[in-house]
Coordinates of C-alpha atoms and ligand atoms in Angstrom, one line a residue:
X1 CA 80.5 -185.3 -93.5
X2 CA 84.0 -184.0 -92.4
X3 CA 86.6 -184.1 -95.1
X4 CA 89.8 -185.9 -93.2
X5 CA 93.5 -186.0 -94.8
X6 CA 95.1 -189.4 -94.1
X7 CA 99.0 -189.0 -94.2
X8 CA 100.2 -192.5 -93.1
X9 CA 98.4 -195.5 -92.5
X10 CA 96.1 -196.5 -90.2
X11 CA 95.1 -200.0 -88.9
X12 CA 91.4 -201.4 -90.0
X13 CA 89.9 -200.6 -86.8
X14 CA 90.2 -197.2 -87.4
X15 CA 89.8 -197.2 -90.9
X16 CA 86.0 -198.0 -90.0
X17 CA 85.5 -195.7 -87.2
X18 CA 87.1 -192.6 -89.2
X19 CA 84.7 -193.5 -92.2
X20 CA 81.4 -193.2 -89.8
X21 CA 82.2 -189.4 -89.5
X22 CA 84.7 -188.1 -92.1
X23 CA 85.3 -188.4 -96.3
X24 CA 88.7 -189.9 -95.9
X25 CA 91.1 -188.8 -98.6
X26 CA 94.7 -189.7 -99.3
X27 CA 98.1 -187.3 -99.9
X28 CA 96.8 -188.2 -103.8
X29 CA 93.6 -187.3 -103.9
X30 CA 92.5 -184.5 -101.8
X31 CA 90.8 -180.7 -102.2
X32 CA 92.9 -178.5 -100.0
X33 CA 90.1 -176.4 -99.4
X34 CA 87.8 -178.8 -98.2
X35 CA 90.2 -180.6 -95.2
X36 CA 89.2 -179.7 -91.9
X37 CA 91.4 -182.6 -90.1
X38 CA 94.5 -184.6 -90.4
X39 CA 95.4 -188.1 -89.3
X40 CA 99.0 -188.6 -89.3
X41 CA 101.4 -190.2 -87.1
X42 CA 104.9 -189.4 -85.5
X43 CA 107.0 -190.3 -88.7
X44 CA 105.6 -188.4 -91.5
X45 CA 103.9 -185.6 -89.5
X46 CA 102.7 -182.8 -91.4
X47 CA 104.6 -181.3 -93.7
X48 CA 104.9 -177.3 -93.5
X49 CA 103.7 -177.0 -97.3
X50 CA 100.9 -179.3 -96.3
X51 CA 99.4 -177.4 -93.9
X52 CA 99.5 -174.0 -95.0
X53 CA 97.9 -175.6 -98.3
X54 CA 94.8 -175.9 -96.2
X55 CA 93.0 -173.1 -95.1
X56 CA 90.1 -174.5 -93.4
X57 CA 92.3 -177.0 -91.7
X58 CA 90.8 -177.2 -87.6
X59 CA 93.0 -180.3 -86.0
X60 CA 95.7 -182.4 -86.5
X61 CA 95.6 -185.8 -84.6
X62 CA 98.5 -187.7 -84.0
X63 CA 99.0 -191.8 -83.8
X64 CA 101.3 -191.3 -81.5
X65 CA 103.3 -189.3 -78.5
X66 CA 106.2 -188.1 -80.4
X67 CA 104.7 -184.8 -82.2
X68 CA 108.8 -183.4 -83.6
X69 CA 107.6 -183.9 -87.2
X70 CA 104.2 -181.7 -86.6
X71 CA 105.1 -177.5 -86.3
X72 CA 102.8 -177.3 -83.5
X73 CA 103.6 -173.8 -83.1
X74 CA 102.4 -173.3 -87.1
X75 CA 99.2 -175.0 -86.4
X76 CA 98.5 -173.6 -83.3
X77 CA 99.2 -169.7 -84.3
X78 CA 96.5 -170.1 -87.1
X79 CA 93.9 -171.8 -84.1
X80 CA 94.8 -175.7 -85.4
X81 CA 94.8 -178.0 -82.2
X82 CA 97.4 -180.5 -82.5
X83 CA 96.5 -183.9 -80.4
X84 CA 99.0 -187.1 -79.6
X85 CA 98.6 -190.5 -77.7
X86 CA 99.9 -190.5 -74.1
X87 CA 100.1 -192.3 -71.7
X88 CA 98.5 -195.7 -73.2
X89 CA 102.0 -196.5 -74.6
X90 CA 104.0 -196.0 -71.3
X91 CA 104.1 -199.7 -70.4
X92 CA 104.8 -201.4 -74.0
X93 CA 108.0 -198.8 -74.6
X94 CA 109.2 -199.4 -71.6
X95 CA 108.7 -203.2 -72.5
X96 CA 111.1 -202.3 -75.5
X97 CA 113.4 -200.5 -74.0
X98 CA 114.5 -203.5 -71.3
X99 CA 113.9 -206.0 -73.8
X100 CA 116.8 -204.4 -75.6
X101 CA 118.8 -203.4 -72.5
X102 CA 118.3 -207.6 -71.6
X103 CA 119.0 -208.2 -75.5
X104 CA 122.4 -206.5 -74.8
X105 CA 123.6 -207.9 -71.6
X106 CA 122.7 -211.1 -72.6
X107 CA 124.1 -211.3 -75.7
X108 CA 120.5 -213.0 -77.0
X109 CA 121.3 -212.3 -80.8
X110 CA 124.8 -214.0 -80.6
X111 CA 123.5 -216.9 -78.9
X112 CA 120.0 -217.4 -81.3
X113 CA 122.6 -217.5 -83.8
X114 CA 125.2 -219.9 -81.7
X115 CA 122.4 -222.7 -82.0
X116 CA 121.2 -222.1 -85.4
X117 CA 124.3 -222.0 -87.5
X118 CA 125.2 -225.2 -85.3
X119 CA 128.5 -223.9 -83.1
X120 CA 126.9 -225.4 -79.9
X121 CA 127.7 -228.6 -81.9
X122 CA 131.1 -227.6 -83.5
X123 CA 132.3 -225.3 -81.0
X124 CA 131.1 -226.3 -77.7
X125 CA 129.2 -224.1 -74.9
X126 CA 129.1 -220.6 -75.9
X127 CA 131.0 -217.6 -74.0
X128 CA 129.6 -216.3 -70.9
X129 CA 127.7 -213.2 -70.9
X130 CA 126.8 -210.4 -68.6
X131 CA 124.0 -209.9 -66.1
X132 CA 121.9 -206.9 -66.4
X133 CA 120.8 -207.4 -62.6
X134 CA 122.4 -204.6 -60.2
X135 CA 123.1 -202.3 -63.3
X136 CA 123.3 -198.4 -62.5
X137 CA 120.9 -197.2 -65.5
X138 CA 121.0 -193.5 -66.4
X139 CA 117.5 -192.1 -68.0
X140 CA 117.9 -189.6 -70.4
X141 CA 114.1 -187.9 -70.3
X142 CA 112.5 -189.3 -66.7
X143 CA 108.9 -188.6 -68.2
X144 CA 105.9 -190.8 -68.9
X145 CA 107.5 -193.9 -70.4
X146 CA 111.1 -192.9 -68.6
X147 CA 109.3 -193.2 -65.2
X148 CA 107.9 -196.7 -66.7
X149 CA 111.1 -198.0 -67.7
X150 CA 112.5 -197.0 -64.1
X151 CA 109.3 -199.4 -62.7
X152 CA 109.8 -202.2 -65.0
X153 CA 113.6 -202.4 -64.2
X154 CA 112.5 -202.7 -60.3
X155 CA 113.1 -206.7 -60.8
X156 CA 116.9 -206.1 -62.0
X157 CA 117.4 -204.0 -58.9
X158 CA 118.8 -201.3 -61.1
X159 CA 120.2 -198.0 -59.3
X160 CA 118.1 -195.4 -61.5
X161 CA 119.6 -192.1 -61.8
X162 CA 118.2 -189.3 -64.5
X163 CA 119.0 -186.5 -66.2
X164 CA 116.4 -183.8 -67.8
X165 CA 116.5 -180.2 -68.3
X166 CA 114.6 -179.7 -64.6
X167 CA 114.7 -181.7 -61.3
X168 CA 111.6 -184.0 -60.9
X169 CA 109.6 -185.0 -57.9
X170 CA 111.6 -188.3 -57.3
X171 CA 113.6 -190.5 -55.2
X172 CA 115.8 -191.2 -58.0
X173 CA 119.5 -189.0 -58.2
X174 CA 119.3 -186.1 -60.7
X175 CA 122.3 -185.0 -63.0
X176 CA 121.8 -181.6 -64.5
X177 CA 124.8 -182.9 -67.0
X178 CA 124.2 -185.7 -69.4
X179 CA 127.7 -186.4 -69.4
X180 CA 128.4 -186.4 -66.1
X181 CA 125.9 -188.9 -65.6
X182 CA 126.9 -190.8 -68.4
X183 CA 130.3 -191.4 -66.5
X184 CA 128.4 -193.0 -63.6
X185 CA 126.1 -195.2 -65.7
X186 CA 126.4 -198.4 -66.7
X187 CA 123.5 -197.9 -69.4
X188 CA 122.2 -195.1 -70.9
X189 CA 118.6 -195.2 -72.3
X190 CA 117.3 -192.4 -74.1
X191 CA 113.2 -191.2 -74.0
X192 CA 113.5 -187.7 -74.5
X193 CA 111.0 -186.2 -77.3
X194 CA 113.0 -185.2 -80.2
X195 CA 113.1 -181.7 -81.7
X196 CA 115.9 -179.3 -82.0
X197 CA 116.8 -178.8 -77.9
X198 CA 117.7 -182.9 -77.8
X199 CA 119.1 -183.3 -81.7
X200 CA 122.3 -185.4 -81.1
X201 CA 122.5 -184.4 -77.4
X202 CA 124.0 -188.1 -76.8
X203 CA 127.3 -187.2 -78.9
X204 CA 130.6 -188.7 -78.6
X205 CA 131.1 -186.9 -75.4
X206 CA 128.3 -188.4 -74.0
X207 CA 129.0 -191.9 -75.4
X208 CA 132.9 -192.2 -74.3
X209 CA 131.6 -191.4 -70.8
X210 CA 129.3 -194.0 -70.9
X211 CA 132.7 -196.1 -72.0
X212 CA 133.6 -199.0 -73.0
X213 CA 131.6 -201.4 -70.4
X214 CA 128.6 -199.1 -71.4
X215 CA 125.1 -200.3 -73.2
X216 CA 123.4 -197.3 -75.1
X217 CA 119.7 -197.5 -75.5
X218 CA 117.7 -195.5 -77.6
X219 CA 114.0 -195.6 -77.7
X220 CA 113.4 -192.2 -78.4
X221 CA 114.2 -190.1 -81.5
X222 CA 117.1 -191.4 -84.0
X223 CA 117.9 -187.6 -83.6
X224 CA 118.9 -187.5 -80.1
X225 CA 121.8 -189.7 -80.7
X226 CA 124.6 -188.6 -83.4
X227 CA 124.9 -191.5 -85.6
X228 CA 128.5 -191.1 -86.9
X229 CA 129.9 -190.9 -83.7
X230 CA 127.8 -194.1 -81.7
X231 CA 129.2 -195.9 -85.3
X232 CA 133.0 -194.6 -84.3
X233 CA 132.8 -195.4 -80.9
X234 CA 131.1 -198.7 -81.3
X235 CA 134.2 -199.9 -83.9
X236 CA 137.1 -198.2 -81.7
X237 CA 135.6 -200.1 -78.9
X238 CA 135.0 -196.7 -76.6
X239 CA 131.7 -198.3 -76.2
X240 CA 130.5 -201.2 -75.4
X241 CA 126.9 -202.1 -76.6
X242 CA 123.6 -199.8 -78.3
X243 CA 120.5 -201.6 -78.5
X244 CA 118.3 -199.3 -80.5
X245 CA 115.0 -198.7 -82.0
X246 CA 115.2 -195.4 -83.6
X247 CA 117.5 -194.0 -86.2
X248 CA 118.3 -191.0 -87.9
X249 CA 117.3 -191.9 -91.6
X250 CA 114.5 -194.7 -90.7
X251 CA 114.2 -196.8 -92.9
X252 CA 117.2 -196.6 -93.4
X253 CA 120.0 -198.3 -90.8
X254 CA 123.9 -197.7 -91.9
X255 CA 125.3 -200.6 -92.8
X256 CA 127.8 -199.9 -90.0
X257 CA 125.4 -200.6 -87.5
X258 CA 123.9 -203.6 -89.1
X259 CA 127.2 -205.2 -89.1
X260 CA 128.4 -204.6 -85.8
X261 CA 128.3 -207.8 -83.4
X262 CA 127.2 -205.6 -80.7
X263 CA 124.1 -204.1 -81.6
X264 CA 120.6 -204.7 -81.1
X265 CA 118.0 -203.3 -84.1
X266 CA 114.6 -202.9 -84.1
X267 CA 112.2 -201.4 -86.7
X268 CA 110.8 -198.1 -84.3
X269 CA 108.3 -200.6 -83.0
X270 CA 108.8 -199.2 -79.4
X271 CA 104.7 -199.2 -79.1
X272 CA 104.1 -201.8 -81.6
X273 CA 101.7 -204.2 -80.6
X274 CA 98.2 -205.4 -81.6
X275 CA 97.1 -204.2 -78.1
X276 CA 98.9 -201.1 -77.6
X277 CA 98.0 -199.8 -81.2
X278 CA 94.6 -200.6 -81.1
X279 CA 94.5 -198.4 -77.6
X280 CA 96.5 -195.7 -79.6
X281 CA 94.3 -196.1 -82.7
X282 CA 91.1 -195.5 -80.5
X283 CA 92.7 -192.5 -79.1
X284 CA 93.6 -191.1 -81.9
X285 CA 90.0 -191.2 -83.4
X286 CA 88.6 -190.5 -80.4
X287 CA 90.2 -187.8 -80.1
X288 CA 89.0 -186.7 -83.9
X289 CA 85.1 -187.5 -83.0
X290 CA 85.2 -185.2 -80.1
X291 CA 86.8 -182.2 -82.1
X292 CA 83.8 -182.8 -84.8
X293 CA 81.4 -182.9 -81.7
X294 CA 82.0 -179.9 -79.8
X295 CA 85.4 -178.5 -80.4
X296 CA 87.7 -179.7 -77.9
X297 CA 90.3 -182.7 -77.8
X298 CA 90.9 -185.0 -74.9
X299 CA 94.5 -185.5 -75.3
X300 CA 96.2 -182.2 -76.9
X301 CA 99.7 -181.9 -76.5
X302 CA 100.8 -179.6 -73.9
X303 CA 101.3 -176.6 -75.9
X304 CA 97.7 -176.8 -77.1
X305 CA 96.4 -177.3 -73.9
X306 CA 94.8 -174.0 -73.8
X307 CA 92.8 -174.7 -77.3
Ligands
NDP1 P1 107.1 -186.9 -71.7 O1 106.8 -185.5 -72.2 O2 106.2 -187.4 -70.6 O3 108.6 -186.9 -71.1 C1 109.7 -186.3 -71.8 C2 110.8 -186.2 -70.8 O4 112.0 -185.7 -71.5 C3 110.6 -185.3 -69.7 O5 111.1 -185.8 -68.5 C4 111.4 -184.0 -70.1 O6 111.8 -183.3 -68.9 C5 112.6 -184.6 -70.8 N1 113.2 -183.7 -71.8 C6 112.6 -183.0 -72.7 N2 113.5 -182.3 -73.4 C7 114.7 -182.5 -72.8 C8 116.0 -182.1 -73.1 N3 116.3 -181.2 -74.0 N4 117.0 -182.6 -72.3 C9 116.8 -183.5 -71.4 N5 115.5 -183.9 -71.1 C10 114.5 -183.5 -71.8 O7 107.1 -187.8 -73.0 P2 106.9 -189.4 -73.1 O8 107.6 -190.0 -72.0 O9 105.4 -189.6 -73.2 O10 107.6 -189.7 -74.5 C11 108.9 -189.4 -74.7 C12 109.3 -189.6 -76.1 O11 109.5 -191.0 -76.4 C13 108.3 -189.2 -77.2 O12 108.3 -187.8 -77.4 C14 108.8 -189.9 -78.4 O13 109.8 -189.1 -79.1 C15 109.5 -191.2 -77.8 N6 108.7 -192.3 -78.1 C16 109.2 -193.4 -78.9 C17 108.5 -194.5 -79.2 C18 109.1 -195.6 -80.0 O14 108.4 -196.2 -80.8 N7 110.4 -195.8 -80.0 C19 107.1 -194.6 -78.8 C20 106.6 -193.6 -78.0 C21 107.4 -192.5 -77.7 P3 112.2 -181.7 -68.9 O15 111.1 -181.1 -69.7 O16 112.3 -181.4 -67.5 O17 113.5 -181.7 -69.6

C-alpha cells in the first residue's frame, strides 16, 4: 500500500476510503522517505519544510478550493500535482455569503438577542431594520461561487456589479477598480482566492468607499481584507456593517470585532455542511485513488492542469 501524510483532519467517511488504498500516517508519526501523497486542506496546507522533507512525494490533494497555503509552484517544479475541490461547494458558499449579507441587513443577531435577554418585554418592539431587497452588490472575484452568489441573490433583485483583474463573459457591469466600485455598492462581498496579488486588497480605501451605509462581506481569505483598518472604520463609523467568515489569524478573532454590535462571525464554515463536505471529502479521495491508479487527477488546480 501507498504511504499517505494526513495534515488536518478528515471526516470518517474518508477516513475508511483512504485506509482501503494507503498506510495513513499523521504529522507525528511518519517516514519522510516513504510518503508518496498528502491529504491536507486549505488551512494548514503544506508547509515548505514539509514538502521538501519528502522526496518521493507524487500528489498533494486538497479538502478544499482555496489552495494559498499549498506552494503549488514548489510542488509542481519537482513533478508533484497539486489537486483542490471545485465546483461542489459553489452553492453552499454562496448560501453563506447571503446568509450573512441577510444577517446584516436584518439585524438577526440584535434581535435573537432582543427576545432572549427579555427587552421585547421591557423595552417594547424592537428598532426597525433595513431590507436587503433592491441592494447594488459589488463582487469582488466573479468566479465559481461569485457567479453563485450573483444567482442566489436573483430573489433580492440585487443590481450585481464585479470587479476582477479581467472582464468576464457577463451581463453584469465590470469595474477594473475595486474602489471605484466600492463607491457605487451598497455591499461588498469578497470571493477572491487569497495569495499575495489579493492580500489586504479591501483596505481602508476600499472600505470608506463602500461608506458608512455599506455591509462588507467576506467569504474568502481573512487576507484579502486588512484587519486593522475594517476594525477602525467599523468604530469611527466610516462603515457600516462586515458580516464575515474568514479572518486573518483564524482561530483567532480580535476582540475588536467580537465586540462590535455590527458584525456578523462565523467560524470559516463557508462550505461547512454534512452534505457539502461529504461531496468535498469524496472528491478529495477520489481524486487520491485515481493518482494511485494511473497517474492523473480529476480536479487539479489550474496550474497543474498540464500534469
Ligand atoms: P475561482 O478561481 O473560480 O474564482 C476566483 C475569482 O477571483 C475569479 O473571478 C478571478 O478572476 C478573481 N480574482 C483572482 N485574483 C484576483 C485579484 N487579484 N483581484 C481581483 N479578482 C481576482 O475560485 P472559486 O470561486 O472556486 O473560489 C474562490 C475562493 O473562495 C477560493 O480560492 C477560496 O479562497 C474561497 N473559499 C472560501 C470558502 C469558505 O469557507 N469561506 C470556501 C470555498 C472557497 P481574475 O482571474 O480575472 O482576476
Amino acid at each position: 500500500m501507498a504511504d499517505l501524510l494526513q495534515i488536518g483532519g478528515v471526516t470518517e467517511a474518508m477516513k475508511v476510503r483512504l485506509e482501503v488504498a494507503f498506510t495513513v500516517h499523521s504529522l507525528e508519526d511518519y517516514d519522510p522517505a516513504k510518503i508518496t501523497h498528502i491529504i491536507t486542506n486549505g488551512h494548514d496546507g503544506v508547509k515548505p519544510e514539509i514538502m521538501n522533507s519528502l522526496p518521493n512525494l507524487k500528489a498533494i490533494s486538497c479538502y478544499g478550493v482555496g489552495y494559498d497555503a499549498i506552494d503549488v509552484q514548489a510542488a509542481k517544479a519537482r513533478g508533484v500535482v497539486v489537486t483542490h475541490t471545485p465546483n461542489v461547494l459553489n452553492a453552499e458558499v454562496a448560501t453563506t455569503a447571503v446568509l450573512l449579507m441577510l444577517a446584516c441587513y436584518r439585524e438577526i443577531l440584535r434581535d435573537d438577542s432582543y427576545v432572549r435577554d427579555g427587552a421585547w418585554e421591557t423595552e417594547g418592539n424592537a428598532p426597525l431594520t433595513r431590507s436587503a431587497d433592491n441592494q447594488t452588490v459589488g463582487i469582488l472575484g466573479l468566479g465559481r461561487i461569485g457567479q453563485a452568489i450573483a444567482d442566489k441573490l436573483a430573489p433580492w433583485n440585487s443590481k450585481i456589479i464585479y470587479h476582477t483583474r479581467t472582464k468576464k463573459d457577463v451581463d453584469y457591469t465590470y469595474y477594473d477598480d475595486l474602489t471605484a466600485m466600492a463607491r457605487d455598492a451598497d455591499v461588498l462581498i469578497c470571493i477572491t482566492p487569497g495569495g499575495p496579488s489579493t492580500n489586504k486588497i479591501v483596505n481602508a480605501d476600499v472600505m470608506e468607499a463602500l461608506g458608512a451605509n455599506g455591509t462588507l462581506i467576506n467569504v474568502s481569505r481573512g487576507s484579502v481584507v486588512d484587519e486593522n483598518a475594517l476594525i477602525k472604520a467599523l468604530q469611527t463609523g466610516k462603515l457600516g456593517w462586515a458580516g464575515l467568515d474568514v479572518f486573518e489569524q483564524e482561530p483567532k478573532v480580535p476582540q475588536a470585532l467580537r465586540d462590535h454590535p455590527r458584525t456578523v462571525l462565523l467560524p470559516h464554515v463557508g462550505s461547512g455542511t454534512v452534505e457539502t463536505r461529504a461531496a468535498m471529502g469524496n472528491l478529495t479521495v477520489d481524486n487520491l485513488l485515481r493518482h494511485l491508479e494511473d497517474g492523473k487527477t480529476l480536479t487539479p488546480v489550474p496550474e497543474c492542469a498540464d500534469m
